[in-house]
XYZ file of C-alpha atoms in Angstrom:
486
model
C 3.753 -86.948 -90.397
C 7.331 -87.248 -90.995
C 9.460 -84.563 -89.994
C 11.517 -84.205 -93.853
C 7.716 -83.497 -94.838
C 7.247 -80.658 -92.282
C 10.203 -78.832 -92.950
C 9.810 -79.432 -97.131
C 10.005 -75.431 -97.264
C 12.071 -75.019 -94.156
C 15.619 -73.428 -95.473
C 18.045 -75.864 -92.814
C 21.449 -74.453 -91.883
C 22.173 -77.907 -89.946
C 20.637 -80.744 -88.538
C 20.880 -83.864 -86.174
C 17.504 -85.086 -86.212
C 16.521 -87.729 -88.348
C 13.950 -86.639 -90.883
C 12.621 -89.975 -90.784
C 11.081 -89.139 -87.492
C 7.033 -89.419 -87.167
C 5.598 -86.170 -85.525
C 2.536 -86.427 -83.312
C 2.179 -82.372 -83.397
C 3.905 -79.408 -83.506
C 4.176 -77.271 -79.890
C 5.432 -73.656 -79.071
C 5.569 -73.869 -75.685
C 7.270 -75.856 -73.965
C 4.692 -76.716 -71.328
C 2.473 -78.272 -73.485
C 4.829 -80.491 -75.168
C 3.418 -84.276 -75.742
C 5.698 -87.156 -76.760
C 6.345 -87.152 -80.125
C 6.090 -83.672 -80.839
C 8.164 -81.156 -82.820
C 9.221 -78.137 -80.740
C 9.481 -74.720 -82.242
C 11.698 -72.474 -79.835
C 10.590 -69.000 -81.011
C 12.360 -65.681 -79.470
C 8.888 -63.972 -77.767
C 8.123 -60.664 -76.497
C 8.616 -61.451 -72.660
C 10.362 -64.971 -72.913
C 12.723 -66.758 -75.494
C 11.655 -70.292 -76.148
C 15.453 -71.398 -76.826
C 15.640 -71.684 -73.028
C 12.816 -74.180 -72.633
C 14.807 -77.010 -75.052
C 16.056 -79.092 -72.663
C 12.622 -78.788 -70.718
C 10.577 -80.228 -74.081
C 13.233 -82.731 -74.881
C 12.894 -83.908 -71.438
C 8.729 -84.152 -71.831
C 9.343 -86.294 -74.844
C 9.748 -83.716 -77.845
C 10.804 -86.197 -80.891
C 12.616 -82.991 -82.487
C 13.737 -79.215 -81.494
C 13.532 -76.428 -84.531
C 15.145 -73.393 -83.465
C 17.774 -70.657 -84.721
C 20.309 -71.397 -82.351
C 22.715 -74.364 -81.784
C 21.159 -75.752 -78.505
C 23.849 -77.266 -75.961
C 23.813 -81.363 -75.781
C 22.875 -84.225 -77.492
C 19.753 -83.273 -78.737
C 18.015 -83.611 -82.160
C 17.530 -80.579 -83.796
C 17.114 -78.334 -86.877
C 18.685 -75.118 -87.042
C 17.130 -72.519 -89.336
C 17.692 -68.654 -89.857
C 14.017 -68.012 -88.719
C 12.306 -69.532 -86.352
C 9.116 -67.784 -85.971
C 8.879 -67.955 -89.579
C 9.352 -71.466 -89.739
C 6.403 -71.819 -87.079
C 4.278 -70.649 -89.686
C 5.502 -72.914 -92.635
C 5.523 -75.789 -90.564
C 2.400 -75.221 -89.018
C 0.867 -74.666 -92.843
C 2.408 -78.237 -94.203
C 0.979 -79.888 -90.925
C -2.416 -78.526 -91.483
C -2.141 -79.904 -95.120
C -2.292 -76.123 -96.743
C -5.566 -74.911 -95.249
C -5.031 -71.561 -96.465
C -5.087 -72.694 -100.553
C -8.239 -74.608 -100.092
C -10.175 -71.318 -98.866
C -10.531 -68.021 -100.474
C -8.750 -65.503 -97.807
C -10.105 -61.977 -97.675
C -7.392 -60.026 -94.966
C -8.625 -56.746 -93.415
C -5.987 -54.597 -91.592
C -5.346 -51.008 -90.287
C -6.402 -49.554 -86.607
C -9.760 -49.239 -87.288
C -12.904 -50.343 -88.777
C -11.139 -54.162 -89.049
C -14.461 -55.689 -86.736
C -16.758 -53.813 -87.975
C -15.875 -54.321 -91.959
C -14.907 -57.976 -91.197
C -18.536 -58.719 -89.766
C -19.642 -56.813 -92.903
C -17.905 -58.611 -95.356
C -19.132 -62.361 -94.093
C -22.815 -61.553 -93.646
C -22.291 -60.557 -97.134
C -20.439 -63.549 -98.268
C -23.462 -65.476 -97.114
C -26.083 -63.342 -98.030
C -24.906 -62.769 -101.550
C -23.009 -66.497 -102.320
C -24.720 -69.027 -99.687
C -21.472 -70.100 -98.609
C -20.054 -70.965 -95.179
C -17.656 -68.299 -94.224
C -15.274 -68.277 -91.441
C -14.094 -65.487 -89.517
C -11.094 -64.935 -87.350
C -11.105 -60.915 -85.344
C -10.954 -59.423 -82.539
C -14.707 -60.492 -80.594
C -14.544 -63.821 -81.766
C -13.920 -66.476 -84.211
C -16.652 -67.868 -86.403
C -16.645 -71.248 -88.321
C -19.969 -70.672 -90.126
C -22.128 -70.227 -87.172
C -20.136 -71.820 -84.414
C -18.402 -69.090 -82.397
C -15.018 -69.651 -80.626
C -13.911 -67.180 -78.254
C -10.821 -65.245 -79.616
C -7.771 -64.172 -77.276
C -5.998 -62.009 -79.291
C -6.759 -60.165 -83.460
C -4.699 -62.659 -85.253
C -4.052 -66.073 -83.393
C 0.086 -67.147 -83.381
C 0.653 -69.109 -86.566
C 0.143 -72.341 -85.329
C -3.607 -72.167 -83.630
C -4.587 -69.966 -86.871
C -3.198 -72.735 -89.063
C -5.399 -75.365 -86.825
C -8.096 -72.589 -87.354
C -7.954 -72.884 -90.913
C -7.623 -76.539 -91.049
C -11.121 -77.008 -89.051
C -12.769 -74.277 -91.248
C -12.174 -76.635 -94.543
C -13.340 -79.598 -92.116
C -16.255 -77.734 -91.581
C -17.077 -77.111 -95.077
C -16.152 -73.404 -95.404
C -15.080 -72.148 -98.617
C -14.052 -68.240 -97.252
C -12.032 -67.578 -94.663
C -11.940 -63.375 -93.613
C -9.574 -62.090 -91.100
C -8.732 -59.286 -89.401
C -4.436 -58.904 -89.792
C -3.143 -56.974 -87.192
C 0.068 -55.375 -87.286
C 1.741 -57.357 -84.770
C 0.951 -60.677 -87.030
C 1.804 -59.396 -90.294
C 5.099 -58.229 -87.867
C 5.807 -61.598 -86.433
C 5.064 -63.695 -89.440
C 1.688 -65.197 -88.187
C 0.190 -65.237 -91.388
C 3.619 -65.817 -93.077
C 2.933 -68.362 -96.120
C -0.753 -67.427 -96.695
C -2.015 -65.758 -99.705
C -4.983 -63.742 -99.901
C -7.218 -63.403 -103.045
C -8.266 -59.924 -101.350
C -6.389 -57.577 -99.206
C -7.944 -54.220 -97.684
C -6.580 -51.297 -95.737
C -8.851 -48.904 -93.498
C -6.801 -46.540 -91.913
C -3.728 -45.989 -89.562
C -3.983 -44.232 -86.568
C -2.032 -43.623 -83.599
C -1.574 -46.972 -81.542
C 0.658 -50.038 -80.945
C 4.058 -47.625 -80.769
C 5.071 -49.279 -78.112
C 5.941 -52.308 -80.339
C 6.736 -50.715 -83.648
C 8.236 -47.560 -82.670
C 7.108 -45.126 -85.031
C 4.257 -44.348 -87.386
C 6.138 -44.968 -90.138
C 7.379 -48.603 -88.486
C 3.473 -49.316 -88.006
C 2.476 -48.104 -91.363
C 5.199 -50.668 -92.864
C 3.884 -54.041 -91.278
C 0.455 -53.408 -92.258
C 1.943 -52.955 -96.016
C 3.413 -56.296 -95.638
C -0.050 -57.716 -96.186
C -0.413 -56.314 -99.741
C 2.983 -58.425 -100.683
C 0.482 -61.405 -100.190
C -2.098 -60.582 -102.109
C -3.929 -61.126 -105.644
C -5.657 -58.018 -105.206
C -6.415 -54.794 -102.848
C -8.174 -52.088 -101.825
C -7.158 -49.071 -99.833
C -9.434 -46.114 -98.332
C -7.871 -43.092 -100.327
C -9.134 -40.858 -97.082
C -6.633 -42.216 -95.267
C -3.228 -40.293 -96.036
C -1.047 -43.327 -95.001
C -3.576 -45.103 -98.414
C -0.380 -44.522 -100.571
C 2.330 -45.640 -99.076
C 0.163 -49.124 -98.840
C -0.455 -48.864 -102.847
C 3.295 -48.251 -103.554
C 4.519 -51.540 -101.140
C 1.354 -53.686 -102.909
C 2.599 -56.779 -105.523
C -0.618 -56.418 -106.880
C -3.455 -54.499 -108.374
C -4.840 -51.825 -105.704
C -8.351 -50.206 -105.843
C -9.219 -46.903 -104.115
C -12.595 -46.159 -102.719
C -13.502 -43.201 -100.750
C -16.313 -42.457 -97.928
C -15.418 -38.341 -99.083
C -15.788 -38.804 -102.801
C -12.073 -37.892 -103.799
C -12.165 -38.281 -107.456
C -9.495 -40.659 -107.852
C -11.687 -43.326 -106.179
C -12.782 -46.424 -108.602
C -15.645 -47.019 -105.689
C -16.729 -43.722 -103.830
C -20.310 -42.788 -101.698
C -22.757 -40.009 -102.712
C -25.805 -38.062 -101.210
C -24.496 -39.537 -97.490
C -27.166 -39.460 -95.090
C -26.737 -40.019 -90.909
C -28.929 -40.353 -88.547
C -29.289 -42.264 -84.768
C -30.072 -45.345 -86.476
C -27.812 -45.927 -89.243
C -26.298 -44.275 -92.319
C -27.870 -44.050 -95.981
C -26.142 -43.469 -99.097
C -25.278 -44.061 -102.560
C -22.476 -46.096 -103.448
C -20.776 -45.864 -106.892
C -18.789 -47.536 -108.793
C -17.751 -45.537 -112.674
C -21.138 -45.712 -114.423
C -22.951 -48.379 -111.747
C -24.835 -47.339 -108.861
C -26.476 -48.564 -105.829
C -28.474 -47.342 -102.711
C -27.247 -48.591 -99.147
C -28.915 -48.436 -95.968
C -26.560 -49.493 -93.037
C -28.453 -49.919 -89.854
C -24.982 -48.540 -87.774
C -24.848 -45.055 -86.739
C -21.710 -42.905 -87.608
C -19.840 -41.162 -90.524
C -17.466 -44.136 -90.112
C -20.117 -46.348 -90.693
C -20.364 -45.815 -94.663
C -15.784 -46.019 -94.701
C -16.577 -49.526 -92.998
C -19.835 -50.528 -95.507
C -17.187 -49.591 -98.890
C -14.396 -51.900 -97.271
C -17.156 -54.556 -97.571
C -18.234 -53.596 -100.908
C -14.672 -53.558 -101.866
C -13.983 -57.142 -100.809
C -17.295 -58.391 -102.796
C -16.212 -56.634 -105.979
C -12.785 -58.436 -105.493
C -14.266 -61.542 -105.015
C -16.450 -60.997 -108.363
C -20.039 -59.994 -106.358
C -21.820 -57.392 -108.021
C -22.146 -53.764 -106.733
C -25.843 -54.079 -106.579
C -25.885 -57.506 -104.646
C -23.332 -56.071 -102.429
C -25.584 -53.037 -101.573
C -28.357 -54.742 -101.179
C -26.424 -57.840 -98.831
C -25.635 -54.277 -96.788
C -29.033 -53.100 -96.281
C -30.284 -56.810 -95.128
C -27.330 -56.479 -92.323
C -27.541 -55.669 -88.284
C -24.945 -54.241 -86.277
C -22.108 -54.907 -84.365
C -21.508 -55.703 -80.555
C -19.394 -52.867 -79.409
C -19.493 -50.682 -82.405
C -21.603 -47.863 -81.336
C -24.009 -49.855 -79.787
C -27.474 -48.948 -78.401
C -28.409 -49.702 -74.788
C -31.497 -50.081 -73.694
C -32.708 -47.089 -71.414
C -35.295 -44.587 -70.828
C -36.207 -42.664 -73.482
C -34.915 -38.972 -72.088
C -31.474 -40.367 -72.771
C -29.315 -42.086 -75.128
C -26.006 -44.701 -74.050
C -24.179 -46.587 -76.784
C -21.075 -48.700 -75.729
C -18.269 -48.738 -78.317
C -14.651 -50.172 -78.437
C -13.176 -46.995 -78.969
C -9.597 -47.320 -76.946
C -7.445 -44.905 -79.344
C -7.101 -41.443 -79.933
C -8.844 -41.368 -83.433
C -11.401 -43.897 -82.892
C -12.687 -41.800 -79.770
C -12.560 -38.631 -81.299
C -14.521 -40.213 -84.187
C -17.383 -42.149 -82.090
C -17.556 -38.534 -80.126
C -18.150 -36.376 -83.373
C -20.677 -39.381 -84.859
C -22.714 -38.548 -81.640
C -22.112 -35.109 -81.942
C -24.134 -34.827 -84.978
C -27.107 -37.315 -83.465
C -27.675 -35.544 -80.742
C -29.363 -32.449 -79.341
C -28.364 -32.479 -75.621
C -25.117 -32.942 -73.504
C -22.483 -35.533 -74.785
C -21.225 -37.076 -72.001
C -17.947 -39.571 -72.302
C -17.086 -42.298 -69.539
C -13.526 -43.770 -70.645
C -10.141 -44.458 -69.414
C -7.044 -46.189 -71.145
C -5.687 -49.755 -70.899
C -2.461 -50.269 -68.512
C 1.101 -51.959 -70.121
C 0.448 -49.889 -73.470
C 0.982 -47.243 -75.139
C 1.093 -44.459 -72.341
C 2.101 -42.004 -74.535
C -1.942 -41.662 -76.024
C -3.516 -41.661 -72.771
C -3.122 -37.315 -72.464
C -4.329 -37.577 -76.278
C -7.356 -39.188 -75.480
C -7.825 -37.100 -72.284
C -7.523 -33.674 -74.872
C -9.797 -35.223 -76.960
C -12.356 -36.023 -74.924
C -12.271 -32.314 -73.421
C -12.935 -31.209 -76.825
C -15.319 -33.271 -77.816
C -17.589 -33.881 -75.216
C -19.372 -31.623 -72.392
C -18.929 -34.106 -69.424
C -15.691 -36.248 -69.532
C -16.113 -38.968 -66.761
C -12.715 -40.351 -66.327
C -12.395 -44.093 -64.811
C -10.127 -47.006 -65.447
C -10.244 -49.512 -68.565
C -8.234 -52.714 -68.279
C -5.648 -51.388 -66.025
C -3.986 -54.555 -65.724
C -0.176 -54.465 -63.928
C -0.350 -50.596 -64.079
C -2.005 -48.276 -60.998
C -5.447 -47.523 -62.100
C -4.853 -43.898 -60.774
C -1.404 -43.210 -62.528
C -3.211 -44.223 -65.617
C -5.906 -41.417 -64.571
C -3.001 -39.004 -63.941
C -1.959 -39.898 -67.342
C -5.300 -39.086 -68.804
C -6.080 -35.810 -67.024
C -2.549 -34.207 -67.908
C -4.158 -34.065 -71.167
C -6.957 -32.331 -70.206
C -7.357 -28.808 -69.425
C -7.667 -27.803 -65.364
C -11.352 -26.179 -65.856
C -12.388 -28.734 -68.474
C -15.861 -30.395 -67.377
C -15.111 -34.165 -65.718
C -15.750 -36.288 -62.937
C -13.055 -38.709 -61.788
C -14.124 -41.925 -60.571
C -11.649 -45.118 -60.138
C -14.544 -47.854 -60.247
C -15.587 -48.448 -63.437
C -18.653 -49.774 -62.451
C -19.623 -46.818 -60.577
C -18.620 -44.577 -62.714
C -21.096 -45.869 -65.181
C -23.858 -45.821 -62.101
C -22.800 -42.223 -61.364
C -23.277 -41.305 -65.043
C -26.722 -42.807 -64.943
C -27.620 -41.157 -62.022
C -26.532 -37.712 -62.875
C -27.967 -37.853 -66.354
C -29.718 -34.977 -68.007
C -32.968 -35.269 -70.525
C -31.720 -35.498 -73.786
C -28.170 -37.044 -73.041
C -25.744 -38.650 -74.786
C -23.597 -40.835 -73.366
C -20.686 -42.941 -74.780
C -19.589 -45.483 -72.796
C -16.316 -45.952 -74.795
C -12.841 -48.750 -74.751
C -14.370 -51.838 -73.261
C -16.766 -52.535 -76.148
C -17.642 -56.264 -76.661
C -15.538 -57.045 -74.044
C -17.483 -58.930 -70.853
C -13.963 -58.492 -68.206
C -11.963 -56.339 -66.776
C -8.556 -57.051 -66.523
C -6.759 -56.383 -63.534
C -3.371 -57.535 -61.925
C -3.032 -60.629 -64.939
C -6.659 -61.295 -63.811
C -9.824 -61.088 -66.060
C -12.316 -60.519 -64.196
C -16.564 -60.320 -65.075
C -17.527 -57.268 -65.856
C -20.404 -56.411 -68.695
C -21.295 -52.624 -69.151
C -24.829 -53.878 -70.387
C -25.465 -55.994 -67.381
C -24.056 -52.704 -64.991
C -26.634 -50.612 -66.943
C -29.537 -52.624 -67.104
C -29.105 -53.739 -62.827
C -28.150 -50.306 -62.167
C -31.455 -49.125 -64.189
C -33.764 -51.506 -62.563
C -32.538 -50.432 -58.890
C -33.031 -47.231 -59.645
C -36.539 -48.256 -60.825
C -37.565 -50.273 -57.532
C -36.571 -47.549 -55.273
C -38.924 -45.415 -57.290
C -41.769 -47.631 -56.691
């Protein structure tokens, strides 16, 4: 592709390359460069790709964009932006992926895997199309799975994403937005026919600062969009409706009366949530095989998206009741039956207060919480978490997460500030004993949340990730137990 094409919606300030020039492929780091390729040099977090030019001109990049002059004789393209360019360029090399799928973008704290899952089961169910999906777990392209390394991929490997999804034959494309992409221009350039907002809750403030800095990049999705829908529970709903360029519709798990698409007669037990969902004169009963209040929030951000995307309510409902659960979302684990163990990603302050309560009203013995709190984030929630867990549960057992550079037992320290001195808890470093110790000390009738790592199979430790499955440390830990029985 010739570089003039690339850059086609590029604003230049200068250049010295030749936009005659063929481009194999575009790179954004420097160690990967190929001969032939254009180089972006984008400003990161922890390093500033400006200082890698003469490193990919020397491994045979035809081309440098960046937003700085570099020093020498070397062909490049200055632009205001360019992290923002990434994205454009990446689009045009692609060939406009994004305009030959319908794009349905999820974002807020919580609720994004859950309601994403939700939303292309029902895409399938309802429409028979091939759906791709890029979140948190994993990537989907219909039913191939790609592993996923971070919520939103940078622009460039989501672009590529995009690209092999119309390859594939998809003709949806549902993502889970994160603040940090909708931040750093990731999805900068791609419209979505339906936008969504769950909720904001604390998290992530140790990139945007404030609540109010987090609540404005996840608006930044509704300039994007042909149409929305925001969950009127959530206070910060407004402030998303008054930054939207397009028509926003409310729904509401709580049945505020402003809501165009609200639940009634809400029903929980342990294995799922019932209710009916309505929508002005239209109704429709949903069963959702997913235990928690939560649960019926997440099943209206999926019956949101279908109405957008012209489903009808009672196709929608009845695509809901036809679908399973999620893989870390308040998932069961196979044990004897004089106790209970569910594993969910719950790593914030609101999502483990919630997952506690939605046990809470399942259960009729002990609660018992095993957590801790991930390392090089936001310390600031760790005491949070710690209070809430006192509150909320009668055993706290208090271990690490995905420490990563950080001390496992400062983070502890952390945690139990939060907590008070005669509060109920165990402290136990190992993760995986901590989860044998719970088993162990279990009482008939239990509870027990095994809550932040989720559908995550590693623990990361020291810029290591290393195996670790809380199913597979249940189930060995369970059948020991069983052969020194016998």
């Amino acid at each position: 592709m010739k570089l003039g094409e690339l850059l086609a919606d590029i604003p230049i300030q200068e250049a010295s390359a030749s936009l005659d020039a063929d481009i194999r492929d575009i790179c954004y780091d420097s160690r990967r460069v190929m001969p032939g390729d254009l180089f972006v040099a984008v400003e990161g977090l922890k390093s500033d790709g400006h200082r890698f030019i003469r490193s990919a001109i020397e491994k045979g990049a035809a081309a440098v964009l960046c937003q700085r002059r570099p020093e020498g004789d070397i062909p490049y393209i200055l632009t205001p932006d360019s992290r923002r360019a990434l994205a454009l360029v990446s689009a045009a090399f692609f060939g406009q992926s994004a305009e030959k799928l319908q794009m349905v973008g999820v974002t807020g704290t919580n609720g994004k895997t859950t309601s994403t899952i939700l939303i292309k089961h029902m895409l399938e169910d309802c429409l028979g199309a091939k759906v791709g999906l890029i979140g948190t777990i994993s990537n989907w392209i219909g039913d191939r799975e790609i592993p996923a390394e971070r919520t939103t991929p940078e622009s460039y490997d989501l672009q590529r994403m995009l690209s092999q999804m119309v390859s594939a034959g998809c003709r949806y494309a549902v993502m889970e937005v994160s603040s940090h992409a909708l931040a750093l221009d990731r999805v900068e350039g791609i419209r979505f026919q339906a936008g969504i907002f769950t909720n904001l809750t604390q998290d992530h403030l140790d990139f945007h600062g404030t609540m109010e800095g987090y609540a404005e990049a996840k608006a930044r999705l509704f300039t994007q969009c042909g149409a929305g829908a925001v969950n009127l529970d959530d206070p910060w709903a407004a402030l998303m409706a008054r930054r939207a360029d397009c028509p926003v519709m409310g729904y509401s798990a709580e049945g505020r009366p402003e809501a165009e698409l609200s639940a009634e007669n809400v029903s929980l037990s342990a294995g799922g949530v019932s209710f009916v969902v309505r929508r002005g004169e239209e109704q429709a009963p949903v069963r959702l095989a997913i235990p928690g209040r939560f649960s019926v929030s997440n099943a209206l951000t999926a019956v949101s998206a279908g109405l957008l995307l012209g489903i009808p309510l009672k196709d929608c409902a009845a695509s809901l009741n036809r679908a399973k659960g999620v893989k870390g979302r308040v998932e069961l684990v196979p044990t004897p039956p004089d106790f209970t163990m569910v594993i969910d990603y719950a790593h914030t302050p609101d999502a483990l207060e919630k997952v506690l309560r939605t046990m809470r009203e399942v259960s009729d013995g002990r609660l018992v919480v095993l957590f801790g709190c991930g390392g090089d984030r936001d310390a600031t929630k760790r005491p949070i978490m710690g209070r809430i867990a006192a509150e909320n549960a009668d055993l706290s057992i208090v271990t690490s997460d995905n420490p990563r550079s950080e001390d496992p037992d400062k983070i502890i320290g952390d945690i139990l500030a939060g907590m008070p001195a005669d509060a109920p808890r165990q402290v136990i470093s190992s993760r995986p004993a901590a989860i044998g110790w719970t088993i162990e000390h279990h009482e008939p009738g239990d509870v027990i949340v095994l809550a932040g790592k989720g559908y995550e199979t590693y623990q990361e430790v020291n810029g290591e990730k290393r195996h670790m499955d809380e199913r597979e440390i249940v189930a060995d830990y369970l059948k020991k137990s069983e052969e020194r029985t016998t």
